[in-house]
Short mmCIF file of N, CA and C in Angstrom, two decimals:
data_model
loop_
_atom_site.label_atom_id
_atom_site.label_comp_id
_atom_site.label_asym_id
_atom_site.label_seq_id
_atom_site.Cartn_x
_atom_site.Cartn_y
_atom_site.Cartn_z
N MET A 1 16.12 -19.97 -12.80
CA MET A 1 15.42 -21.50 -12.25
C MET A 1 13.91 -21.51 -12.03
N SER A 2 12.93 -20.98 -12.87
CA SER A 2 11.94 -21.42 -12.65
C SER A 2 10.64 -22.61 -12.31
N ASN A 3 11.31 -23.68 -12.80
CA ASN A 3 10.89 -25.02 -12.77
C ASN A 3 10.90 -25.60 -11.55
N PRO A 4 9.44 -25.70 -10.78
CA PRO A 4 9.20 -26.06 -9.61
C PRO A 4 9.45 -27.18 -8.78
N ALA A 5 9.98 -28.18 -9.96
CA ALA A 5 10.57 -29.28 -9.31
C ALA A 5 12.00 -29.01 -9.39
N ASP A 6 12.76 -28.20 -10.38
CA ASP A 6 13.86 -28.02 -10.03
C ASP A 6 14.41 -27.25 -8.83
N GLN A 7 13.29 -26.47 -8.61
CA GLN A 7 13.90 -25.64 -7.24
C GLN A 7 13.49 -26.71 -6.47
N LEU A 8 12.33 -27.59 -5.92
CA LEU A 8 12.76 -28.52 -4.92
C LEU A 8 13.56 -29.14 -4.98
N TYR A 9 14.10 -29.85 -6.03
CA TYR A 9 15.48 -30.75 -6.39
C TYR A 9 16.64 -30.03 -5.52
N GLU A 10 16.85 -28.61 -6.05
CA GLU A 10 18.12 -28.14 -5.45
C GLU A 10 17.56 -27.66 -4.00
N ARG A 11 16.54 -27.52 -3.19
CA ARG A 11 16.55 -27.33 -1.89
C ARG A 11 16.78 -28.95 -1.11
N LEU A 12 16.52 -29.87 -1.99
CA LEU A 12 16.76 -31.13 -1.43
C LEU A 12 18.31 -31.20 -1.34
N LEU A 13 19.28 -31.01 -2.62
CA LEU A 13 20.55 -30.91 -2.50
C LEU A 13 21.06 -30.18 -1.54
N VAL A 14 20.48 -29.01 -0.77
CA VAL A 14 21.43 -28.08 -0.12
C VAL A 14 21.28 -28.87 1.39
N LEU A 15 19.63 -29.15 1.54
CA LEU A 15 19.47 -29.93 2.69
C LEU A 15 20.43 -31.04 2.68
N ARG A 16 20.88 -31.69 1.60
CA ARG A 16 21.41 -33.06 1.98
C ARG A 16 23.20 -32.45 2.04
N PHE A 17 23.42 -31.19 1.53
CA PHE A 17 24.68 -30.67 1.61
C PHE A 17 24.67 -30.13 2.89
N GLN A 18 23.79 -29.96 3.69
CA GLN A 18 24.02 -29.48 5.33
C GLN A 18 24.11 -30.72 5.92
N ALA A 19 23.67 -31.94 5.98
CA ALA A 19 23.88 -33.19 6.49
C ALA A 19 25.07 -33.91 6.34
N GLY A 20 25.83 -33.28 5.25
CA GLY A 20 27.41 -33.99 5.15
C GLY A 20 27.86 -34.50 3.81
N ASP A 21 26.51 -34.39 3.17
CA ASP A 21 26.26 -35.33 1.47
C ASP A 21 27.48 -34.55 0.49
N GLU A 22 28.47 -35.21 0.38
CA GLU A 22 29.42 -34.53 -0.63
C GLU A 22 28.91 -34.57 -1.93
N VAL A 23 28.38 -35.77 -2.12
CA VAL A 23 27.91 -35.55 -3.59
C VAL A 23 26.59 -34.76 -4.16
N ALA A 24 26.19 -34.38 -3.15
CA ALA A 24 25.20 -33.13 -3.15
C ALA A 24 25.85 -32.08 -3.26
N PHE A 25 26.71 -31.68 -2.59
CA PHE A 25 28.15 -30.59 -2.45
C PHE A 25 28.45 -30.61 -4.19
N ALA A 26 28.76 -31.49 -4.46
CA ALA A 26 29.37 -31.85 -5.71
C ALA A 26 28.37 -30.77 -6.81
N GLU A 27 27.09 -31.63 -6.72
CA GLU A 27 26.24 -31.18 -7.68
C GLU A 27 25.88 -29.61 -7.89
N LEU A 28 25.96 -29.14 -6.60
CA LEU A 28 25.52 -27.80 -6.54
C LEU A 28 26.82 -27.16 -6.90
N VAL A 29 27.92 -27.38 -6.62
CA VAL A 29 28.95 -26.65 -7.49
C VAL A 29 29.02 -26.83 -8.99
N ALA A 30 28.54 -27.83 -9.52
CA ALA A 30 28.57 -28.10 -10.88
C ALA A 30 27.46 -26.82 -11.72
N ARG A 31 26.62 -27.22 -10.54
CA ARG A 31 25.22 -26.08 -11.24
C ARG A 31 25.71 -24.50 -11.02
N TYR A 32 26.24 -24.21 -10.21
CA TYR A 32 26.35 -22.98 -9.67
C TYR A 32 28.10 -22.69 -10.49
N ALA A 33 29.00 -23.28 -10.35
CA ALA A 33 30.20 -22.70 -10.53
C ALA A 33 30.54 -21.54 -11.85
N PRO A 34 30.00 -22.21 -12.49
CA PRO A 34 29.80 -21.42 -14.13
C PRO A 34 29.59 -20.06 -14.17
N ARG A 35 28.31 -19.80 -13.67
CA ARG A 35 27.70 -18.79 -13.36
C ARG A 35 28.33 -17.66 -12.30
N LEU A 36 28.66 -18.36 -11.53
CA LEU A 36 29.65 -17.55 -9.68
C LEU A 36 31.02 -17.01 -10.70
N ARG A 37 31.44 -17.85 -11.68
CA ARG A 37 32.71 -17.82 -12.36
C ARG A 37 32.37 -16.43 -13.15
N TYR A 38 31.44 -16.60 -14.18
CA TYR A 38 31.24 -15.34 -14.88
C TYR A 38 30.75 -13.99 -14.26
N PHE A 39 29.89 -14.05 -13.09
CA PHE A 39 29.62 -12.91 -11.98
C PHE A 39 31.15 -12.48 -11.62
N LEU A 40 31.83 -13.30 -11.15
CA LEU A 40 33.18 -12.58 -10.47
C LEU A 40 34.00 -12.27 -11.40
N ARG A 41 34.13 -12.99 -12.56
CA ARG A 41 34.87 -12.19 -13.98
C ARG A 41 34.46 -11.20 -13.91
N LYS A 42 33.50 -11.07 -14.06
CA LYS A 42 32.76 -9.31 -14.33
C LYS A 42 32.67 -8.21 -13.52
N LEU A 43 33.03 -8.60 -12.28
CA LEU A 43 33.09 -7.71 -10.78
C LEU A 43 34.67 -7.54 -10.89
N LEU A 44 35.62 -8.46 -11.03
CA LEU A 44 37.02 -8.65 -10.53
C LEU A 44 37.80 -8.09 -12.20
N GLY A 45 37.01 -8.50 -13.39
CA GLY A 45 37.66 -8.18 -14.98
C GLY A 45 39.09 -8.73 -14.76
N ASP A 46 39.22 -10.04 -13.93
CA ASP A 46 40.41 -10.66 -14.15
C ASP A 46 40.21 -12.38 -13.86
N HIS A 47 40.42 -12.99 -15.10
CA HIS A 47 39.94 -14.35 -14.65
C HIS A 47 40.45 -15.37 -13.66
N HIS A 48 42.04 -15.04 -13.55
CA HIS A 48 42.99 -15.72 -12.48
C HIS A 48 42.36 -15.24 -11.26
N ALA A 49 41.79 -13.99 -11.28
CA ALA A 49 41.45 -13.44 -9.52
C ALA A 49 40.06 -14.16 -9.07
N ALA A 50 38.97 -13.85 -10.37
CA ALA A 50 37.80 -14.72 -10.58
C ALA A 50 37.58 -16.11 -9.85
N GLU A 51 39.00 -16.81 -10.81
CA GLU A 51 38.96 -18.35 -10.30
C GLU A 51 39.49 -18.40 -8.64
N ASP A 52 40.15 -17.83 -8.29
CA ASP A 52 40.46 -17.72 -6.40
C ASP A 52 39.78 -17.36 -6.02
N ALA A 53 38.79 -16.30 -6.26
CA ALA A 53 37.87 -15.63 -5.70
C ALA A 53 36.42 -16.81 -5.33
N LEU A 54 36.32 -17.38 -6.57
CA LEU A 54 35.40 -18.34 -6.35
C LEU A 54 36.26 -19.69 -5.45
N GLN A 55 36.96 -20.28 -5.42
CA GLN A 55 37.45 -21.19 -4.82
C GLN A 55 37.30 -20.82 -3.23
N GLU A 56 37.83 -19.67 -3.20
CA GLU A 56 37.48 -18.89 -1.62
C GLU A 56 36.16 -19.07 -1.15
N ALA A 57 34.95 -18.81 -2.10
CA ALA A 57 33.79 -18.73 -1.91
C ALA A 57 33.34 -19.79 -1.39
N TRP A 58 33.76 -20.82 -2.28
CA TRP A 58 33.06 -22.17 -2.18
C TRP A 58 34.03 -23.09 -0.57
N LEU A 59 34.93 -22.28 -0.38
CA LEU A 59 35.63 -22.47 0.93
C LEU A 59 34.41 -21.90 1.98
N ASP A 60 34.19 -20.61 1.95
CA ASP A 60 33.29 -20.14 3.04
C ASP A 60 31.87 -20.87 2.71
N VAL A 61 31.54 -21.54 1.62
CA VAL A 61 30.02 -22.37 1.58
C VAL A 61 30.08 -23.00 2.47
N THR A 62 31.21 -24.22 2.32
CA THR A 62 31.17 -25.30 3.16
C THR A 62 31.25 -24.73 4.81
N ARG A 63 32.14 -24.04 4.79
CA ARG A 63 32.30 -23.58 6.37
C ARG A 63 31.16 -23.00 6.97
N SER A 64 30.28 -22.50 6.12
CA SER A 64 28.99 -21.97 6.89
C SER A 64 27.31 -22.53 6.48
N ILE A 65 27.46 -23.64 5.48
CA ILE A 65 26.23 -24.15 4.94
C ILE A 65 25.45 -24.48 6.37
N SER A 66 25.78 -24.60 7.62
CA SER A 66 24.99 -25.02 8.53
C SER A 66 24.06 -23.84 9.13
N ARG A 67 24.76 -22.66 8.67
CA ARG A 67 23.82 -21.57 9.24
C ARG A 67 23.19 -20.99 8.32
N LEU A 68 22.71 -21.53 7.13
CA LEU A 68 21.58 -21.14 6.14
C LEU A 68 20.56 -21.75 6.62
N GLY A 69 19.58 -20.87 6.99
CA GLY A 69 18.25 -21.26 7.72
C GLY A 69 17.34 -21.85 6.68
N ASP A 70 16.92 -21.21 5.19
CA ASP A 70 16.46 -21.38 4.23
C ASP A 70 17.01 -21.73 2.97
N ALA A 71 17.02 -23.33 2.78
CA ALA A 71 17.61 -23.73 1.44
C ALA A 71 17.10 -23.29 0.66
N GLY A 72 15.95 -22.74 0.59
CA GLY A 72 15.35 -21.88 -0.98
C GLY A 72 16.29 -20.74 -1.30
N ALA A 73 17.02 -20.42 -0.21
CA ALA A 73 17.51 -19.09 -0.56
C ALA A 73 19.23 -19.47 -0.66
N PHE A 74 19.62 -20.45 -1.25
CA PHE A 74 20.89 -20.93 -1.49
C PHE A 74 21.55 -19.83 -2.41
N ALA A 75 20.75 -19.75 -3.76
CA ALA A 75 21.10 -19.04 -4.90
C ALA A 75 21.63 -17.50 -4.23
N ALA A 76 20.52 -16.57 -3.60
CA ALA A 76 21.34 -15.53 -3.35
C ALA A 76 22.03 -15.67 -2.25
N TRP A 77 22.20 -16.49 -1.10
CA TRP A 77 23.14 -16.50 -0.29
C TRP A 77 24.41 -16.78 -0.78
N VAL A 78 24.74 -17.68 -2.03
CA VAL A 78 25.87 -18.16 -2.36
C VAL A 78 26.69 -16.57 -3.22
N TYR A 79 25.68 -16.44 -3.71
CA TYR A 79 26.07 -15.10 -4.56
C TYR A 79 26.42 -13.62 -3.92
N ARG A 80 26.03 -13.77 -2.82
CA ARG A 80 26.34 -12.66 -1.72
C ARG A 80 27.55 -13.20 -1.19
N ILE A 81 27.91 -14.54 -1.11
CA ILE A 81 29.41 -14.99 -0.45
C ILE A 81 30.37 -14.43 -1.28
N ALA A 82 30.29 -14.86 -2.64
CA ALA A 82 30.88 -14.57 -3.60
C ALA A 82 31.09 -13.13 -3.94
N ARG A 83 30.08 -12.27 -3.87
CA ARG A 83 30.24 -10.83 -4.16
C ARG A 83 31.07 -10.40 -2.95
N ASP A 84 31.01 -10.84 -1.74
CA ASP A 84 32.12 -10.35 -0.81
C ASP A 84 33.39 -10.94 -0.93
N ARG A 85 33.35 -12.24 -1.46
CA ARG A 85 34.94 -12.64 -1.75
C ARG A 85 35.62 -11.47 -2.49
N ALA A 86 34.76 -10.85 -3.87
CA ALA A 86 35.24 -10.00 -4.71
C ALA A 86 35.35 -8.88 -4.06
N SER A 87 34.40 -8.48 -3.10
CA SER A 87 34.43 -7.18 -2.40
C SER A 87 35.89 -6.98 -1.71
N ARG A 88 36.72 -8.43 -1.19
CA ARG A 88 37.76 -8.12 -0.34
C ARG A 88 38.85 -8.00 -1.03
N ARG A 89 38.63 -8.94 -2.33
CA ARG A 89 39.96 -8.67 -3.05
C ARG A 89 40.04 -7.15 -3.75
N LEU A 90 38.94 -6.61 -4.31
CA LEU A 90 38.95 -5.18 -4.67
C LEU A 90 39.95 -4.20 -3.78
N ARG A 91 38.99 -4.51 -2.40
CA ARG A 91 39.56 -3.66 -1.44
C ARG A 91 41.02 -3.58 -1.11
N ARG A 92 41.38 -4.76 -1.20
CA ARG A 92 42.85 -4.90 -1.11
C ARG A 92 43.91 -4.37 -2.10
N LYS A 93 43.17 -4.30 -3.63
CA LYS A 93 43.84 -3.23 -4.81
C LYS A 93 43.47 -1.92 -4.61
N GLY A 94 42.92 -1.44 -3.69
CA GLY A 94 42.36 -0.25 -3.64
C GLY A 94 41.09 0.35 -4.43
N ARG A 95 40.38 -0.76 -5.00
CA ARG A 95 39.00 -0.39 -5.52
C ARG A 95 37.92 -1.08 -4.81
N VAL A 96 36.67 -0.55 -5.10
CA VAL A 96 35.43 -1.47 -4.31
C VAL A 96 34.57 -1.75 -5.17
N VAL A 97 33.75 -2.79 -4.54
CA VAL A 97 32.27 -3.01 -5.77
C VAL A 97 31.20 -2.39 -5.53
N ALA A 98 30.74 -1.43 -6.13
CA ALA A 98 29.67 -0.81 -5.94
C ALA A 98 28.59 -1.48 -5.66
N THR A 99 27.92 -0.96 -4.83
CA THR A 99 26.51 -1.98 -4.93
C THR A 99 25.17 -1.38 -5.73
N ILE A 100 24.63 -2.19 -5.71
CA ILE A 100 23.07 -2.04 -6.65
C ILE A 100 22.18 -1.21 -6.08
N ASP A 101 22.06 -0.11 -6.62
CA ASP A 101 21.02 0.74 -6.05
C ASP A 101 19.41 0.59 -6.92
N GLY A 102 12.85 -0.72 -15.02
CA GLY A 102 12.68 -1.26 -16.25
C GLY A 102 12.44 -2.95 -15.95
N GLU A 103 12.01 -3.22 -16.93
CA GLU A 103 11.75 -4.67 -16.88
C GLU A 103 12.23 -5.13 -18.27
N GLY A 104 12.39 -6.21 -18.20
CA GLY A 104 13.10 -6.86 -19.56
C GLY A 104 14.45 -6.86 -19.66
N PRO A 105 15.48 -7.60 -20.65
CA PRO A 105 16.57 -7.21 -20.78
C PRO A 105 16.90 -6.11 -21.59
N ALA A 106 17.98 -5.30 -21.53
CA ALA A 106 18.31 -4.02 -22.31
C ALA A 106 18.41 -4.56 -23.91
N CYS A 107 18.73 -5.72 -23.95
CA CYS A 107 18.69 -6.12 -25.63
C CYS A 107 18.20 -7.52 -25.71
N GLU A 108 17.12 -7.67 -26.23
CA GLU A 108 16.17 -8.82 -26.37
C GLU A 108 16.83 -9.46 -27.76
N PRO A 109 17.19 -10.77 -27.18
CA PRO A 109 18.17 -11.55 -28.26
C PRO A 109 16.37 -12.14 -29.41
N SER A 110 17.10 -12.20 -30.41
CA SER A 110 16.14 -13.03 -31.40
C SER A 110 16.79 -13.61 -32.20
N ASP A 111 15.94 -15.08 -31.99
CA ASP A 111 16.70 -16.34 -32.76
C ASP A 111 16.89 -16.22 -34.34
N ASP A 112 15.88 -15.52 -35.09
CA ASP A 112 15.73 -15.45 -36.52
C ASP A 112 16.89 -13.98 -36.84
N ASP A 113 17.52 -13.56 -35.87
CA ASP A 113 18.34 -12.72 -36.77
C ASP A 113 19.61 -13.24 -36.22
N PRO A 114 20.53 -13.14 -37.84
CA PRO A 114 22.04 -13.82 -37.84
C PRO A 114 23.11 -13.09 -37.10
N LEU A 115 22.58 -11.13 -37.33
CA LEU A 115 23.52 -10.43 -36.62
C LEU A 115 24.17 -10.81 -35.54
N LEU A 116 22.91 -11.23 -34.37
CA LEU A 116 23.00 -11.81 -33.07
C LEU A 116 24.00 -13.01 -32.36
N SER A 117 24.61 -13.16 -33.28
CA SER A 117 25.60 -14.11 -33.59
C SER A 117 26.83 -13.81 -32.38
N ALA A 118 27.75 -14.50 -32.76
CA ALA A 118 28.67 -14.48 -31.79
C ALA A 118 29.55 -12.82 -31.82
N GLU A 119 29.64 -12.58 -33.03
CA GLU A 119 29.55 -10.81 -33.35
C GLU A 119 29.18 -10.09 -32.17
N ARG A 120 27.67 -10.12 -32.14
CA ARG A 120 26.58 -9.29 -31.43
C ARG A 120 27.03 -9.51 -30.15
N ALA A 121 27.05 -10.67 -29.54
CA ALA A 121 27.24 -11.49 -28.35
C ALA A 121 28.37 -10.93 -27.86
N GLU A 122 29.73 -11.00 -28.58
CA GLU A 122 30.80 -10.40 -28.02
C GLU A 122 30.44 -9.13 -27.99
N ALA A 123 30.05 -8.24 -28.73
CA ALA A 123 29.92 -6.60 -28.72
C ALA A 123 29.22 -6.29 -27.29
N ILE A 124 28.00 -7.09 -27.08
CA ILE A 124 27.35 -6.80 -25.54
C ILE A 124 28.10 -7.01 -24.77
N HIS A 125 28.91 -8.33 -24.43
CA HIS A 125 29.93 -8.54 -23.41
C HIS A 125 31.24 -7.39 -23.22
N ALA A 126 31.64 -6.66 -24.31
CA ALA A 126 32.55 -5.77 -24.35
C ALA A 126 31.81 -4.81 -23.78
N ALA A 127 30.84 -4.26 -23.94
CA ALA A 127 29.68 -3.43 -23.77
C ALA A 127 29.63 -3.24 -22.24
N LEU A 128 29.37 -4.50 -21.83
CA LEU A 128 29.27 -4.92 -20.24
C LEU A 128 30.20 -4.67 -19.45
N ASP A 129 31.41 -4.84 -19.95
CA ASP A 129 32.57 -4.95 -19.56
C ASP A 129 33.03 -3.18 -19.24
N ARG A 130 32.91 -2.69 -20.09
CA ARG A 130 33.15 -1.11 -20.19
C ARG A 130 32.26 -0.25 -18.98
N LEU A 131 31.29 -1.07 -18.79
CA LEU A 131 30.49 -0.30 -17.23
C LEU A 131 31.10 -0.27 -16.28
N SER A 132 30.24 0.50 -15.50
CA SER A 132 30.97 1.02 -13.98
C SER A 132 30.45 -0.59 -13.10
N PRO A 133 31.35 -1.21 -11.98
CA PRO A 133 31.12 -2.59 -11.72
C PRO A 133 29.47 -2.55 -10.98
N GLU A 134 28.98 -1.50 -10.41
CA GLU A 134 27.59 -1.44 -9.92
C GLU A 134 26.78 -1.72 -10.97
N HIS A 135 27.05 -1.20 -12.50
CA HIS A 135 25.77 -1.66 -13.34
C HIS A 135 26.22 -2.79 -14.26
N ARG A 136 27.18 -3.14 -14.10
CA ARG A 136 27.41 -4.58 -14.83
C ARG A 136 27.09 -5.36 -13.37
N GLU A 137 27.14 -5.59 -12.22
CA GLU A 137 26.52 -6.65 -11.18
C GLU A 137 25.09 -6.69 -11.52
N ALA A 138 24.07 -5.12 -11.68
CA ALA A 138 22.98 -5.58 -11.91
C ALA A 138 22.39 -5.84 -12.85
N LEU A 139 23.05 -5.77 -14.27
CA LEU A 139 22.62 -6.52 -14.98
C LEU A 139 23.09 -7.82 -15.05
N VAL A 140 24.20 -8.15 -14.53
CA VAL A 140 24.15 -9.82 -14.58
C VAL A 140 23.44 -10.75 -13.78
N LEU A 141 23.24 -10.16 -12.48
CA LEU A 141 22.27 -10.56 -11.61
C LEU A 141 21.08 -11.03 -11.92
N ARG A 142 20.64 -10.10 -12.77
CA ARG A 142 19.12 -9.54 -13.15
C ARG A 142 18.76 -10.53 -14.81
N PHE A 143 19.69 -10.23 -15.57
CA PHE A 143 19.54 -10.84 -16.70
C PHE A 143 20.27 -11.89 -17.26
N LEU A 144 21.41 -12.23 -16.84
CA LEU A 144 22.10 -13.37 -17.05
C LEU A 144 21.96 -14.66 -15.94
N GLU A 145 21.76 -13.80 -14.63
CA GLU A 145 21.38 -15.18 -13.87
C GLU A 145 19.90 -15.08 -13.44
N GLY A 146 19.24 -14.25 -13.68
CA GLY A 146 18.04 -14.27 -13.56
C GLY A 146 16.90 -14.14 -12.49
N MET A 147 17.53 -13.24 -11.74
CA MET A 147 17.27 -13.27 -10.27
C MET A 147 16.27 -12.49 -10.11
N SER A 148 15.71 -12.45 -9.01
CA SER A 148 14.44 -11.46 -8.48
C SER A 148 15.16 -10.19 -8.37
N TYR A 149 14.28 -9.12 -8.03
CA TYR A 149 14.66 -8.43 -7.17
C TYR A 149 14.68 -8.22 -6.01
N GLU A 150 14.13 -9.27 -5.34
CA GLU A 150 14.27 -9.68 -3.93
C GLU A 150 15.54 -10.30 -3.58
N ASP A 151 15.84 -11.34 -4.70
CA ASP A 151 17.23 -11.88 -4.71
C ASP A 151 18.39 -11.06 -4.73
N MET A 152 17.91 -10.32 -5.67
CA MET A 152 19.34 -9.26 -5.83
C MET A 152 19.64 -8.23 -4.72
N SER A 153 18.37 -8.07 -3.81
CA SER A 153 18.62 -7.21 -2.94
C SER A 153 19.07 -8.04 -1.70
N ARG A 154 18.94 -9.23 -1.67
CA ARG A 154 19.64 -10.11 -0.62
C ARG A 154 20.99 -10.29 -1.35
N VAL A 155 21.61 -10.21 -2.27
CA VAL A 155 22.93 -10.55 -2.52
C VAL A 155 23.33 -9.31 -2.22
N VAL A 156 23.13 -8.26 -2.57
CA VAL A 156 23.69 -6.65 -2.33
C VAL A 156 23.89 -5.95 -1.21
N GLY A 157 22.73 -6.43 -0.44
CA GLY A 157 22.22 -5.88 0.88
C GLY A 157 21.81 -4.47 0.90
N ARG A 158 21.09 -4.16 0.00
CA ARG A 158 20.34 -3.02 -0.38
C ARG A 158 18.86 -3.26 -0.70
N PRO A 159 18.07 -1.88 0.02
CA PRO A 159 16.52 -1.97 -0.48
C PRO A 159 16.24 -2.52 -2.02
N THR A 160 15.15 -3.09 -1.96
CA THR A 160 14.52 -3.45 -3.47
C THR A 160 14.13 -2.16 -4.24
N GLY A 161 13.71 -1.57 -3.60
CA GLY A 161 13.58 -0.17 -4.46
C GLY A 161 15.00 0.40 -4.96
N THR A 162 15.71 0.20 -4.22
CA THR A 162 17.55 0.69 -4.69
C THR A 162 17.96 -0.11 -5.56
N VAL A 163 17.45 -1.68 -6.04
CA VAL A 163 18.33 -2.39 -6.60
C VAL A 163 17.31 -1.96 -8.18
N ARG A 164 15.83 -1.76 -8.11
CA ARG A 164 15.25 -1.27 -9.15
C ARG A 164 15.65 -0.15 -9.93
N SER A 165 16.30 0.79 -8.95
CA SER A 165 16.65 1.92 -9.46
C SER A 165 17.87 2.01 -10.51
N ARG A 166 18.83 1.32 -9.54
CA ARG A 166 20.11 1.06 -10.23
C ARG A 166 20.11 0.04 -11.27
N LEU A 167 19.01 -0.63 -11.59
CA LEU A 167 19.05 -1.69 -12.58
C LEU A 167 18.61 -0.59 -14.12
N HIS A 168 17.76 0.22 -13.61
CA HIS A 168 17.35 1.12 -14.58
C HIS A 168 18.03 2.16 -15.07
N TYR A 169 19.12 2.54 -14.52
CA TYR A 169 20.22 3.06 -15.00
C TYR A 169 21.69 2.44 -15.56
N ALA A 170 21.61 1.00 -15.02
CA ALA A 170 22.64 0.32 -15.89
C ALA A 170 22.35 -0.36 -17.13
N ARG A 171 20.64 -0.51 -17.37
CA ARG A 171 20.17 -0.48 -18.53
C ARG A 171 20.36 0.52 -19.60
N ARG A 172 19.90 1.73 -19.00
CA ARG A 172 20.22 2.70 -19.98
C ARG A 172 21.57 3.03 -20.36
N ALA A 173 22.77 2.50 -19.34
CA ALA A 173 24.49 2.76 -19.81
C ALA A 173 24.48 2.09 -20.58
N LEU A 174 24.07 0.62 -20.72
CA LEU A 174 24.27 -0.60 -21.94
C LEU A 174 23.53 -0.10 -22.96
N ARG A 175 22.44 0.58 -22.86
CA ARG A 175 22.15 1.09 -23.91
C ARG A 175 22.79 1.96 -24.77
N ASP A 176 23.05 2.79 -24.34
CA ASP A 176 24.00 3.78 -24.28
C ASP A 176 25.33 3.58 -24.96
N ALA A 177 26.37 2.68 -24.79
CA ALA A 177 27.16 2.17 -24.77
C ALA A 177 27.07 1.15 -26.22
N LEU A 178 25.98 0.51 -26.42
CA LEU A 178 26.09 -0.22 -27.26
C LEU A 178 25.51 0.71 -28.54
N GLU A 179 24.36 1.82 -28.16
CA GLU A 179 24.36 2.60 -29.30
C GLU A 179 25.69 3.37 -30.10
N ARG A 180 26.68 3.71 -28.99
CA ARG A 180 27.99 4.01 -29.60
C ARG A 180 28.94 3.43 -30.40
N GLU A 181 28.67 2.31 -30.26
CA GLU A 181 28.97 1.09 -31.08
C GLU A 181 28.53 0.58 -32.25
N GLY A 182 27.39 1.34 -32.45
CA GLY A 182 26.18 1.37 -33.56
C GLY A 182 25.62 0.05 -33.37
N ILE A 183 25.47 -0.76 -32.51
CA ILE A 183 24.81 -1.65 -32.36
C ILE A 183 23.27 -1.03 -31.66
N THR A 184 22.20 -1.34 -32.40
CA THR A 184 20.81 -1.23 -31.65
C THR A 184 20.22 -2.25 -31.02
N PRO A 185 19.93 -1.79 -29.84
CA PRO A 185 19.57 -2.93 -28.48
C PRO A 185 17.84 -2.88 -29.01
#
């Protein structure tokens, strides 16, 4: 969300939600739920677990929204809550969400390339699913969610340099996985 007017509107939604406005909360849910669902699905590997974690995350958001000091930090804050919920679920199963330790997407889409249709997108998502949790998390936050390194750092609780480094290795792992499938990034 790079549009300044959209950023301002979202800050206002957060402030209204903090003041108890349920309509503002519903709009924030509508804006974030699909992306959070995808993020959780990539972390948990299970649609049903992702749905449950998403509901738990929204409950956590409603309980603690008053403690959010900067309305502009809502995106990183809500992703951090969702990530924490995923981590709890994975710990109960004996697995953990690894933390995130190049610029531009690992695979640059082209509108005039007919091969980048559903088949190529499916191959990219399948390759993404085969990556380690830390690499999936890095790629999803940066390239699918468009987060800055600083926001990613807030979400995963690691220094920005670590985030950059892990993202570099994640891009390399995705490129290698795609090349093994015969897809040139």
